[in-house]
Amino acid sequence: MQVFKFGGASVKDAAGVRNVMTVLKQMGIDHKLVVISAMGKTTNAMESIIHAYFHKKMKVPEAISESITYHERIISELFPKGHSINEVTKTLFGELKGFLAWNKSPNYDFVYDQVVCYGELISTSIISAFLEENGIKNNWLDARDLIQTDTSYRDARVDWTATQKAIQDAINPKELSITQGFIGSDENNFTTTLGREGSDYTGAIFAYCLGANSLTIWKDVPGVLNGDPRVFENTELLHQISYEEAIELAFYGASVIHPKTLQPLQRKEIPLHVKSFLNPQNTGTAVSKGQRLIPEIPCYIVKKDQVLISLSSLDFSFMMEDNIGEVFQLLGKYKMKVDLIQNSAISFSVCVDNKFKNLEPLINHLKAKFKVKSIEGVSLYTIRHFTPKVLALFEKDKTVLLKQVAQNTVQFVTQN
């Protein structure tokens, strides 16, 4: 069995949906489980609905209407007039409206998960129906019935035992199944999500639980490049990456692979293929057991809009284990992802991702015990397998605030 994952860019319009069908026909229909994200920028649209719900309730109907119109346009290009898929999507949007009407919870993360999931539910319903309309029988599955998690809304942790049993009980590996990325459910049957870009992780969960032969992530790039082509010039395709190297790249922020995706695959040595949905016959990139990197060239990663926090003790005493331990407890409490650490005798610096917008309360908490300096909007560059020439080129014309060099990796923070 093979697991395929198609992201939002691959199904952003009717042409994209037709192309998914073309890829499936070329690669073979049977023995497939296909994980599909929300269409295009639908997750952003759902986030706009959530923002309106909390801040400008009168804008909620308009925000929902825009998403309905977007999906209706795609449906009108794919299906004959009056097709039953219209009722399916109408019901799903009705559920969304119903939740917003009866919800009493002020918990933003809880509301986020209950709303944002409709992007995936609607996209997979449309694609499943389109395949059926074109003679391709498939089983539509609600991932929330299969992926069981805790109640950490927006970043849920998987209950692997319960999830594996549910997946193995529900899926016939000989057939074609369609399901959603990104979403699961907790013990109270409320929707949870696995973190932004978590659809890749979903693919790995299914591959692991089904003992699949491989997981293929279909993207609009030829495979894993040694840098984001939207940021770096003259990028090159990496043909082979070992699990360990791919985990390192993901950890440092390489956007083509979700950080959590690789761990379950490595445990069962399931190969990951990253291929282009525009050229499905091309080999792309294989992430598997074997040589670290082919070709072995520098790999570039940049994370923008980071925050550099520098701490020192108020009385200029040493930054010891107990001080640093307290800092990490606070970083965990306020859900700050730490991307770089550097400390000296009397100072401690971290570069963090403020994705949950908790910087202000964190800084206020830290100021009770430390002298604190924070710089927002910085960029964190990471170069794996760097050379002195490459490093000099990257540092040119940049204001470097902090730099750290290890055997295979250099990281530096710059002010934009």
GROMACS .gro file of C-alpha atoms in nm, residues 77-305:
model
  229
   77GLU     CA    1  -1.650   2.373  -1.309
   78LEU     CA    2  -1.625   2.009  -1.203
   79PHE     CA    3  -1.984   1.884  -1.180
   80PRO     CA    4  -2.309   1.902  -1.377
   81LYS     CA    5  -2.567   2.146  -1.242
   82GLY     CA    6  -2.764   2.012  -0.947
   83HIS     CA    7  -2.510   1.749  -0.847
   84SER     CA    8  -2.551   1.607  -0.496
   85ILE     CA    9  -2.212   1.747  -0.387
   86ASN     CA   10  -2.385   2.083  -0.350
   87GLU     CA   11  -2.599   1.944  -0.069
   88VAL     CA   12  -2.293   1.787   0.097
   89THR     CA   13  -2.102   2.115   0.108
   90LYS     CA   14  -2.417   2.304   0.211
   91THR     CA   15  -2.454   2.068   0.506
   92LEU     CA   16  -2.089   2.113   0.608
   93PHE     CA   17  -2.112   2.493   0.595
   94GLY     CA   18  -2.437   2.461   0.790
   95GLU     CA   19  -2.250   2.268   1.061
   96LEU     CA   20  -1.989   2.543   1.071
   97LYS     CA   21  -2.253   2.812   1.113
   98GLY     CA   22  -2.427   2.601   1.376
   99PHE     CA   23  -2.113   2.565   1.584
  100LEU     CA   24  -2.051   2.940   1.581
  101ALA     CA   25  -2.411   2.999   1.686
  102TRP     CA   26  -2.416   2.763   1.987
  103ASN     CA   27  -2.055   2.776   2.102
  104LYS     CA   28  -2.003   2.922   2.448
  105SER     CA   29  -1.631   2.851   2.487
  106PRO     CA   30  -1.401   3.158   2.499
  107ASN     CA   31  -1.098   2.935   2.430
  108TYR     CA   32  -0.951   3.058   2.102
  109ASP     CA   33  -0.755   2.739   2.032
  110PHE     CA   34  -1.064   2.521   2.088
  111VAL     CA   35  -1.276   2.736   1.857
  112TYR     CA   36  -0.995   2.742   1.600
  113ASP     CA   37  -0.992   2.363   1.570
  114GLN     CA   38  -1.371   2.330   1.550
  115VAL     CA   39  -1.385   2.581   1.264
  116VAL     CA   40  -1.069   2.534   1.059
  117CYS     CA   41  -1.134   2.162   1.004
  118TYR     CA   42  -1.414   2.241   0.757
  119GLY     CA   43  -1.160   2.336   0.494
  120GLU     CA   44  -1.033   1.976   0.482
  121LEU     CA   45  -1.377   1.819   0.517
  122ILE     CA   46  -1.513   2.021   0.224
  123SER     CA   47  -1.212   1.971  -0.005
  124THR     CA   48  -1.204   1.593   0.042
  125SER     CA   49  -1.581   1.569  -0.008
  126ILE     CA   50  -1.552   1.752  -0.340
  127ILE     CA   51  -1.257   1.547  -0.462
  128SER     CA   52  -1.407   1.214  -0.353
  129ALA     CA   53  -1.731   1.301  -0.537
  130PHE     CA   54  -1.538   1.413  -0.847
  131LEU     CA   55  -1.350   1.083  -0.861
  132GLU     CA   56  -1.678   0.891  -0.827
  133GLU     CA   57  -1.831   1.107  -1.101
  134ASN     CA   58  -1.547   0.995  -1.327
  135GLY     CA   59  -1.580   0.626  -1.249
  136ILE     CA   60  -1.314   0.601  -0.977
  137LYS     CA   61  -1.465   0.427  -0.678
  138ASN     CA   62  -1.326   0.541  -0.344
  139ASN     CA   63  -1.397   0.542   0.028
  140TRP     CA   64  -1.432   0.885   0.191
  141LEU     CA   65  -1.314   0.869   0.552
  142ASP     CA   66  -1.344   1.126   0.829
  143ALA     CA   67  -0.993   1.149   0.979
  144ARG     CA   68  -1.150   1.258   1.309
  145ASP     CA   69  -1.284   0.905   1.350
  146LEU     CA   70  -0.934   0.764   1.301
  147ILE     CA   71  -0.667   0.991   1.446
  148GLN     CA   72  -0.715   1.006   1.823
  149THR     CA   73  -0.536   1.279   2.018
  150ASP     CA   74  -0.519   1.460   2.349
  151THR     CA   75  -0.685   1.798   2.405
  152SER     CA   76  -0.390   2.019   2.310
  153TYR     CA   77  -0.593   2.218   2.058
  154ARG     CA   78  -0.397   2.352   1.757
  155ASP     CA   79  -0.100   2.126   1.839
  156ALA     CA   80  -0.248   1.793   1.946
  157ARG     CA   81  -0.045   1.486   2.039
  158VAL     CA   82  -0.141   1.152   1.886
  159ASP     CA   83  -0.260   0.854   2.089
  160TRP     CA   84  -0.077   0.599   1.878
  161THR     CA   85  -0.240   0.286   2.020
  162ALA     CA   86  -0.597   0.406   1.972
  163THR     CA   87  -0.514   0.560   1.635
  164GLN     CA   88  -0.352   0.247   1.494
  165LYS     CA   89  -0.647   0.031   1.595
  166ALA     CA   90  -0.900   0.274   1.445
  167ILE     CA   91  -0.707   0.303   1.117
  168GLN     CA   92  -0.652  -0.069   1.075
  169ASP     CA   93  -1.018  -0.143   1.154
  170ALA     CA   94  -1.152   0.117   0.909
  171ILE     CA   95  -0.929   0.093   0.602
  172ASN     CA   96  -0.918  -0.172   0.334
  173PRO     CA   97  -0.559  -0.142   0.204
  174LYS     CA   98  -0.655  -0.291  -0.133
  175GLU     CA   99  -0.891  -0.007  -0.221
  176LEU     CA  100  -0.866   0.370  -0.273
  177SER     CA  101  -0.946   0.580   0.033
  178ILE     CA  102  -0.968   0.960   0.060
  179THR     CA  103  -0.923   1.143   0.390
  180GLN     CA  104  -0.820   1.474   0.541
  181GLY     CA  105  -0.486   1.601   0.657
  182PHE     CA  106  -0.427   1.809   0.969
  183ILE     CA  107  -0.724   1.698   1.180
  184GLY     CA  108  -0.810   1.443   1.449
  185SER     CA  109  -1.035   1.429   1.755
  186ASP     CA  110  -1.004   1.405   2.132
  187GLU     CA  111  -1.175   1.166   2.375
  188ASN     CA  112  -1.483   1.394   2.385
  189ASN     CA  113  -1.514   1.384   2.002
  190PHE     CA  114  -1.415   1.748   1.963
  191THR     CA  115  -1.197   1.823   1.664
  192THR     CA  116  -0.826   1.875   1.717
  193THR     CA  117  -0.553   1.980   1.475
  194LEU     CA  118  -0.194   1.861   1.452
  195GLY     CA  119  -0.026   2.199   1.403
  196ARG     CA  120  -0.005   2.419   1.094
  197GLU     CA  121   0.122   2.224   0.793
  198GLY     CA  122   0.027   1.909   0.982
  199SER     CA  123  -0.113   1.731   0.674
  200ASP     CA  124   0.232   1.586   0.599
  201TYR     CA  125   0.232   1.447   0.952
  202THR     CA  126  -0.111   1.297   0.888
  203GLY     CA  127   0.032   1.114   0.590
  204ALA     CA  128   0.311   0.974   0.806
  205ILE     CA  129   0.063   0.864   1.074
  206PHE     CA  130  -0.139   0.666   0.820
  207ALA     CA  131   0.174   0.522   0.658
  208TYR     CA  132   0.304   0.406   0.996
  209CYS     CA  133  -0.025   0.257   1.114
  210LEU     CA  134  -0.086   0.077   0.783
  211GLY     CA  135   0.273  -0.040   0.736
  212ALA     CA  136   0.272   0.130   0.395
  213ASN     CA  137   0.544   0.078   0.136
  214SER     CA  138   0.596   0.452   0.103
  215LEU     CA  139   0.459   0.801   0.163
  216THR     CA  140   0.461   1.044  -0.129
  217ILE     CA  141   0.409   1.416  -0.075
  218TRP     CA  142   0.302   1.588  -0.397
  219LYS     CA  143   0.415   1.949  -0.433
  220ASP     CA  144   0.458   2.224  -0.691
  221VAL     CA  145   0.838   2.185  -0.676
  222PRO     CA  146   1.042   1.900  -0.830
  223GLY     CA  147   1.137   1.764  -0.487
  224VAL     CA  148   1.340   1.881  -0.190
  225LEU     CA  149   1.572   2.160  -0.297
  226ASN     CA  150   1.876   2.281  -0.106
  227GLY     CA  151   1.690   2.606  -0.038
  228ASP     CA  152   1.352   2.770  -0.086
  229PRO     CA  153   1.356   2.892  -0.449
  230ARG     CA  154   1.134   3.186  -0.348
  231VAL     CA  155   1.414   3.310  -0.121
  232PHE     CA  156   1.743   3.173  -0.256
  233GLU     CA  157   1.882   3.179  -0.608
  234ASN     CA  158   2.022   2.886  -0.808
  235THR     CA  159   1.878   2.614  -0.584
  236GLU     CA  160   1.947   2.248  -0.667
  237LEU     CA  161   1.744   1.930  -0.632
  238LEU     CA  162   1.850   1.687  -0.360
  239HIS     CA  163   1.803   1.335  -0.496
  240GLN     CA  164   1.858   1.145  -0.171
  241ILE     CA  165   1.843   1.249   0.195
  242SER     CA  166   1.887   1.021   0.494
  243TYR     CA  167   1.623   1.023   0.768
  244GLU     CA  168   1.870   1.181   1.009
  245GLU     CA  169   1.965   1.460   0.770
  246ALA     CA  170   1.601   1.527   0.679
  247ILE     CA  171   1.508   1.549   1.048
  248GLU     CA  172   1.790   1.801   1.097
  249LEU     CA  173   1.667   2.010   0.802
  250ALA     CA  174   1.308   1.993   0.925
  251PHE     CA  175   1.412   2.087   1.277
  252TYR     CA  176   1.589   2.396   1.150
  253GLY     CA  177   1.280   2.498   0.954
  254ALA     CA  178   1.301   2.356   0.601
  255SER     CA  179   0.944   2.419   0.488
  256VAL     CA  180   0.916   2.130   0.244
  257ILE     CA  181   0.891   1.865   0.520
  258HIS     CA  182   0.696   1.901   0.844
  259PRO     CA  183   0.921   1.843   1.148
  260LYS     CA  184   0.706   1.564   1.295
  261THR     CA  185   0.657   1.380   0.967
  262LEU     CA  186   0.983   1.190   0.957
  263GLN     CA  187   0.991   1.026   1.301
  264PRO     CA  188   0.716   0.765   1.249
  265LEU     CA  189   0.850   0.688   0.902
  266GLN     CA  190   1.200   0.630   1.033
  267ARG     CA  191   1.075   0.389   1.301
  268LYS     CA  192   0.950   0.152   1.030
  269GLU     CA  193   1.199   0.261   0.761
  270ILE     CA  194   0.917   0.372   0.531
  271PRO     CA  195   1.059   0.581   0.244
  272LEU     CA  196   0.929   0.932   0.192
  273HIS     CA  197   0.914   1.063  -0.165
  274VAL     CA  198   0.870   1.432  -0.243
  275LYS     CA  199   0.755   1.474  -0.603
  276SER     CA  200   0.601   1.728  -0.838
  277PHE     CA  201   0.230   1.693  -0.912
  278LEU     CA  202   0.307   1.877  -1.238
  279ASN     CA  203   0.557   1.609  -1.350
  280PRO     CA  204   0.454   1.294  -1.162
  281GLN     CA  205   0.682   1.061  -1.357
  282ASN     CA  206   0.998   1.244  -1.242
  283THR     CA  207   1.184   1.078  -0.956
  284GLY     CA  208   1.187   1.374  -0.717
  285THR     CA  209   1.358   1.330  -0.380
  286ALA     CA  210   1.377   1.013  -0.171
  287VAL     CA  211   1.413   1.038   0.206
  288SER     CA  212   1.520   0.696   0.328
  289LYS     CA  213   1.787   0.492   0.497
  290GLY     CA  214   2.117   0.541   0.319
  291GLN     CA  215   2.361   0.812   0.215
  292ARG     CA  216   2.331   1.139   0.405
  293LEU     CA  217   2.289   1.371   0.107
  294ILE     CA  218   2.309   1.333  -0.270
  295PRO     CA  219   2.455   1.564  -0.390
  296GLU     CA  220   2.635   1.678  -0.075
  297ILE     CA  221   2.602   2.055  -0.107
  298PRO     CA  222   2.519   2.339   0.135
  299CYS     CA  223   2.152   2.361   0.235
  300TYR     CA  224   1.997   2.698   0.318
  301ILE     CA  225   1.706   2.775   0.550
  302VAL     CA  226   1.566   3.108   0.664
  303LYS     CA  227   1.297   3.173   0.924
  304LYS     CA  228   1.165   3.527   0.918
  305ASP     CA  229   0.966   3.727   1.174
   0.00000   0.00000   0.00000
